[in-house]
Short mmCIF file of C-alpha atoms and ligand atoms in Angstrom, two decimals:
data_model
loop_
_atom_site.label_atom_id
_atom_site.label_comp_id
_atom_site.label_asym_id
_atom_site.label_seq_id
_atom_site.Cartn_x
_atom_site.Cartn_y
_atom_site.Cartn_z
CA MET A 2 6.56 8.57 -16.20
CA THR A 3 3.38 10.50 -16.55
CA GLU A 4 0.83 7.89 -17.60
CA ALA A 5 -1.91 6.81 -15.18
CA VAL A 6 -0.68 3.72 -13.32
CA ILE A 7 -3.87 3.42 -11.29
CA GLU A 8 -7.19 3.83 -13.10
CA LEU A 9 -10.41 3.06 -11.25
CA LYS A 10 -13.66 3.75 -13.11
CA ASP A 11 -16.97 3.82 -11.28
CA VAL A 12 -15.97 1.07 -8.85
CA SER A 13 -18.61 -0.33 -6.48
CA LEU A 14 -18.13 -3.04 -3.89
CA THR A 15 -20.41 -4.59 -1.29
CA LEU A 16 -18.85 -6.66 1.51
CA GLY A 17 -20.52 -9.07 3.92
CA GLU A 18 -23.65 -11.16 3.60
CA GLY A 19 -27.33 -10.50 4.25
CA ALA A 20 -28.11 -8.17 7.13
CA SER A 21 -24.43 -7.36 7.70
CA SER A 22 -23.71 -6.48 4.06
CA VAL A 23 -22.37 -2.98 3.50
CA GLN A 24 -21.84 -1.12 0.23
CA VAL A 25 -18.32 -0.03 1.03
CA LEU A 26 -17.44 1.62 -2.30
CA LYS A 27 -20.12 3.52 -4.21
CA GLY A 28 -18.94 4.51 -7.67
CA VAL A 29 -15.32 5.47 -7.01
CA SER A 30 -13.27 6.80 -9.92
CA LEU A 31 -9.61 7.62 -9.43
CA ASP A 32 -6.63 8.18 -11.71
CA VAL A 33 -3.15 8.24 -10.22
CA THR A 34 -0.22 9.30 -12.37
CA GLY A 35 3.09 7.42 -12.25
CA GLY A 36 5.52 8.72 -9.64
CA GLU A 37 2.86 10.67 -7.77
CA ALA A 38 2.38 10.42 -3.97
CA THR A 39 -1.31 10.30 -3.08
CA GLY A 40 -2.66 10.56 0.45
CA ILE A 41 -6.10 9.06 1.08
CA VAL A 42 -7.86 10.64 4.04
CA GLY A 43 -11.34 10.44 5.52
CA PRO A 44 -13.30 9.27 8.55
CA SER A 45 -13.10 5.78 9.99
CA GLY A 46 -15.28 3.42 7.96
CA SER A 47 -15.29 5.59 4.84
CA GLY A 48 -13.69 2.84 2.73
CA LYS A 49 -10.01 3.84 2.61
CA SER A 50 -8.52 0.42 3.42
CA THR A 51 -10.99 -1.26 1.09
CA LEU A 52 -9.93 1.08 -1.72
CA LEU A 53 -6.29 0.03 -1.16
CA MET A 54 -7.34 -3.64 -1.25
CA VAL A 55 -9.03 -3.03 -4.61
CA ILE A 56 -5.89 -1.36 -5.96
CA ALA A 57 -3.84 -4.35 -4.75
CA GLY A 58 -6.26 -6.81 -6.36
CA LEU A 59 -7.04 -8.29 -2.93
CA GLU A 60 -10.73 -7.41 -3.27
CA LYS A 61 -12.70 -7.95 -6.47
CA VAL A 62 -15.17 -5.25 -7.38
CA ASP A 63 -18.87 -5.78 -8.16
CA GLN A 64 -19.01 -3.02 -10.73
CA GLY A 65 -16.62 -0.75 -12.57
CA THR A 66 -13.14 -1.32 -13.95
CA VAL A 67 -9.78 -1.60 -12.21
CA ARG A 68 -6.72 -1.01 -14.34
CA ILE A 69 -3.36 -1.11 -12.55
CA ALA A 70 0.05 -0.66 -14.19
CA GLY A 71 -1.60 -1.03 -17.58
CA GLU A 72 -3.38 -4.31 -16.78
CA THR A 73 -7.12 -4.73 -16.29
CA LEU A 74 -7.71 -6.82 -13.17
CA ASN A 75 -11.44 -7.48 -13.77
CA GLY A 76 -11.99 -11.08 -14.79
CA LYS A 77 -8.41 -12.24 -14.08
CA SER A 78 -7.98 -15.44 -12.04
CA GLU A 79 -6.74 -15.27 -8.43
CA ASP A 80 -3.43 -16.85 -9.51
CA ARG A 81 -2.82 -14.30 -12.24
CA ILE A 82 -3.72 -11.44 -9.93
CA ALA A 83 -1.37 -12.81 -7.25
CA ALA A 84 1.48 -13.02 -9.76
CA PHE A 85 0.66 -9.53 -11.01
CA ARG A 86 0.65 -8.20 -7.44
CA GLY A 87 4.02 -9.82 -6.68
CA ARG A 88 5.62 -8.00 -9.61
CA ASN A 89 3.91 -4.64 -9.39
CA ILE A 90 2.66 -3.81 -5.92
CA GLY A 91 4.36 -3.52 -2.54
CA ILE A 92 2.15 -3.31 0.53
CA VAL A 93 2.89 -1.90 3.99
CA PHE A 94 0.34 -2.30 6.80
CA GLN A 95 -0.19 -0.46 10.08
CA SER A 96 0.55 -3.60 12.12
CA PHE A 97 3.61 -4.68 10.05
CA HIS A 98 2.31 -8.22 9.24
CA LEU A 99 5.71 -9.89 9.62
CA ILE A 100 5.93 -13.65 10.09
CA PRO A 101 6.93 -14.08 13.75
CA ASN A 102 8.96 -17.28 13.42
CA MET A 103 11.11 -15.95 10.58
CA THR A 104 14.11 -13.64 10.98
CA ALA A 105 14.11 -10.18 9.42
CA LEU A 106 16.20 -11.60 6.57
CA GLU A 107 13.81 -14.50 5.97
CA ASN A 108 10.77 -12.21 6.09
CA VAL A 109 12.23 -10.29 3.15
CA ALA A 110 13.88 -13.19 1.31
CA VAL A 111 11.23 -15.91 1.45
CA PRO A 112 8.60 -14.11 -0.67
CA LEU A 113 11.33 -13.45 -3.28
CA GLU A 114 12.36 -17.10 -3.15
CA LEU A 115 8.75 -18.23 -3.64
CA ALA A 116 8.51 -15.92 -6.65
CA GLY A 117 11.52 -17.67 -8.19
CA HIS A 118 14.07 -14.90 -7.64
CA LEU A 119 17.65 -15.98 -8.37
CA ASP A 120 19.33 -14.37 -5.35
CA PRO A 121 16.63 -13.84 -2.69
CA PHE A 122 18.96 -13.69 0.32
CA GLY A 123 21.44 -11.35 -1.37
CA VAL A 124 18.65 -8.95 -2.34
CA ALA A 125 17.07 -9.20 1.14
CA GLU A 126 20.37 -8.32 2.77
CA ARG A 127 20.80 -5.27 0.52
CA GLU A 128 17.22 -4.12 1.08
CA LEU A 129 17.55 -4.43 4.87
CA ALA A 130 20.81 -2.46 4.73
CA ALA A 131 19.03 0.20 2.64
CA VAL A 132 16.47 0.74 5.42
CA GLY A 133 19.21 0.90 8.09
CA LEU A 134 18.90 -2.63 9.46
CA ALA A 135 22.20 -4.23 8.36
CA ASP A 136 22.89 -5.21 11.97
CA ARG A 137 19.42 -6.67 12.63
CA VAL A 138 19.08 -9.29 9.89
CA THR A 139 19.09 -12.31 12.23
CA HIS A 140 16.58 -10.77 14.67
CA TYR A 141 13.04 -12.13 14.90
CA PRO A 142 10.16 -9.61 14.76
CA GLY A 143 9.60 -10.01 18.53
CA GLU A 144 13.19 -8.85 19.08
CA LEU A 145 12.70 -5.65 17.08
CA SER A 146 11.12 -2.31 18.01
CA GLY A 147 7.94 -1.22 16.20
CA GLY A 148 9.89 1.17 13.99
CA GLU A 149 12.39 -1.55 13.13
CA GLN A 150 9.58 -3.99 12.32
CA GLN A 151 8.07 -1.43 9.98
CA ARG A 152 11.48 -1.00 8.30
CA VAL A 153 11.58 -4.76 7.69
CA ALA A 154 8.07 -4.55 6.22
CA ILE A 155 9.20 -1.68 3.96
CA ALA A 156 12.28 -3.66 2.85
CA ARG A 157 10.00 -6.62 2.07
CA ALA A 158 7.62 -4.39 0.08
CA LEU A 159 10.48 -2.78 -1.88
CA ALA A 160 12.50 -5.93 -2.60
CA PRO A 161 10.60 -7.03 -5.75
CA GLU A 162 11.00 -3.46 -7.12
CA PRO A 163 7.27 -2.81 -7.53
CA ARG A 164 6.01 0.19 -9.49
CA ILE A 165 3.37 0.91 -6.87
CA LEU A 166 3.78 1.08 -3.12
CA ILE A 167 0.61 1.16 -1.04
CA ALA A 168 0.63 1.80 2.68
CA ASP A 169 -2.32 1.61 5.09
CA GLU A 170 -1.66 3.91 8.05
CA PRO A 171 2.04 3.00 7.97
CA THR A 172 2.81 5.18 10.99
CA GLY A 173 -0.40 4.43 12.91
CA ASN A 174 1.25 2.15 15.49
CA LEU A 175 4.37 4.24 16.02
CA ASP A 176 5.22 7.18 18.26
CA GLN A 177 5.47 10.56 16.57
CA ALA A 178 9.26 10.67 16.13
CA THR A 179 9.48 7.08 14.84
CA GLY A 180 6.47 7.69 12.61
CA ARG A 181 8.22 10.67 11.05
CA GLN A 182 11.35 8.57 10.36
CA ILE A 183 9.25 5.86 8.75
CA ALA A 184 7.43 8.45 6.62
CA ASP A 185 10.80 9.97 5.60
CA LEU A 186 11.96 6.51 4.56
CA LEU A 187 8.81 5.77 2.53
CA PHE A 188 8.93 9.08 0.66
CA ALA A 189 12.70 8.81 0.06
CA LYS A 190 12.44 5.28 -1.34
CA ALA A 191 9.44 6.14 -3.50
CA ARG A 192 11.28 9.15 -4.94
CA GLU A 193 14.60 7.31 -5.45
CA ARG A 194 12.92 4.49 -7.36
CA GLY A 195 10.27 6.54 -9.18
CA MET A 196 7.51 4.54 -7.49
CA THR A 197 3.89 5.59 -7.23
CA LEU A 198 2.97 5.88 -3.56
CA VAL A 199 -0.59 5.63 -2.27
CA LEU A 200 -0.98 5.91 1.46
CA VAL A 201 -3.90 6.06 3.84
CA THR A 202 -3.44 8.17 6.93
CA HIS A 203 -5.32 9.89 9.73
CA ASP A 204 -2.31 12.17 10.28
CA PRO A 205 -2.80 15.54 8.52
CA ALA A 206 0.96 16.22 8.61
CA LEU A 207 1.63 12.99 6.71
CA ALA A 208 -1.20 13.64 4.24
CA ASN A 209 0.22 17.11 3.59
CA ARG A 210 3.53 15.61 2.50
CA CYS A 211 1.78 13.90 -0.43
CA SER A 212 1.64 15.68 -3.79
CA ARG A 213 -2.10 15.07 -3.82
CA GLN A 214 -4.84 14.28 -1.31
CA VAL A 215 -8.01 12.32 -1.94
CA ALA A 216 -10.77 12.59 0.66
CA MET A 217 -13.24 9.74 1.12
CA ARG A 218 -16.60 9.86 2.83
CA SER A 219 -19.17 7.05 3.05
CA GLY A 220 -17.67 5.05 0.19
CA ARG A 221 -17.29 7.97 -2.19
CA ILE A 222 -14.48 10.32 -3.14
CA GLU A 223 -15.41 13.82 -2.07
CA THR A 224 -15.27 16.42 -4.79
CA PRO A 225 -13.04 19.34 -3.80
CA PRO A 226 -15.17 22.47 -3.16
CA SER A 227 -13.39 24.25 -6.04
CA LEU A 228 -14.83 21.68 -8.50
CA GLN A 229 -18.37 21.58 -7.12
CA ALA A 230 -21.10 23.12 -9.23
CA VAL A 231 -22.04 26.56 -7.98
CA PRO A 232 -25.80 26.66 -7.23
CA ALA A 233 -27.71 28.95 -9.61
N1 ATP B 330 -16.09 -8.06 5.27
C1 ATP B 330 -16.90 -7.04 5.56
N2 ATP B 330 -18.23 -7.23 5.74
C2 ATP B 330 -19.07 -6.21 5.99
N3 ATP B 330 -18.67 -4.93 6.10
C3 ATP B 330 -17.36 -4.67 5.96
C4 ATP B 330 -16.40 -5.70 5.68
N4 ATP B 330 -15.18 -5.12 5.59
C5 ATP B 330 -15.35 -3.80 5.79
N5 ATP B 330 -16.66 -3.52 6.02
C6 ATP B 330 -17.24 -2.18 6.28
O1 ATP B 330 -16.82 -1.33 5.26
C7 ATP B 330 -16.62 -0.01 5.75
C8 ATP B 330 -15.29 0.53 5.27
O2 ATP B 330 -14.23 -0.21 5.85
P1 ATP B 330 -12.71 0.21 5.66
O3 ATP B 330 -11.91 -0.73 6.47
O4 ATP B 330 -12.40 0.33 4.21
O5 ATP B 330 -12.71 1.69 6.31
P2 ATP B 330 -11.52 2.69 6.59
O6 ATP B 330 -11.85 3.98 5.91
O7 ATP B 330 -10.22 2.05 6.24
O8 ATP B 330 -11.62 2.92 8.17
P3 ATP B 330 -10.47 3.12 9.28
O9 ATP B 330 -10.01 4.54 9.14
O10 ATP B 330 -11.18 2.88 10.57
O11 ATP B 330 -9.39 2.11 9.03
C9 ATP B 330 -16.78 -0.10 7.26
O12 ATP B 330 -18.01 0.43 7.60
C10 ATP B 330 -16.69 -1.58 7.54
O13 ATP B 330 -17.49 -1.92 8.65
MG1 MG B 331 -8.61 1.39 7.39
#
């Protein structure tokens, strides 16, 4: 797979109303090739999480075009985007976002069930085993360590076999050793399944493990110094 699976062209987005409105993305263009691992870095508030939300179709842009896995998201209804996201995009957040009153197994299986999957609990069990949690399936999130909760979240993201996995500071709430294990797991799964991985991180070591880094600043992608025009 070498075609661009993420194509953003001149994307701008303002969030908030009136005095609190902020132009969060200011003409962002980005192509990500299938199977690539991209690390998005940059200062707090530079628009990294918002960029991931745009890629996931969770934020609509004001200007520019968003083409993901060959489909243009501009102008699509919320329902169609949600269905598209379910098939194509897995998401992992810093704070896990598990449903507290569901077991690990249910957290992975229920979204599959809602999407009409034929064997949601069988798949969930296999995915949890694949992230090393075969003996934790009946635990509730509150009975799991942070690293284990993030493994459940990764199993949930991987279960629909998405082409794209996006992760917003996936190791941000974990100690260094656990964070490294979670990063190992994410990279291994992405490689095994030929997925495109886009992750946001403040950790230079994690960013360096990506095949490519994209630096954001104030809502724009910074041009690498090697590509900047040399002053006459
Ligand atoms: N709903 C909103 N209304 C107004 N401004 C917003 C809204 N959501 C985000 N912003 C602003 O957009 C900017 C970018 O936010 P974003 O969360 O994308 O940054 P980030 O790069 O992920 O930062 P961090 O590293 O701290 O997570 C911030 O200045 C934020 O205050
Ligand atoms: Mg963020």
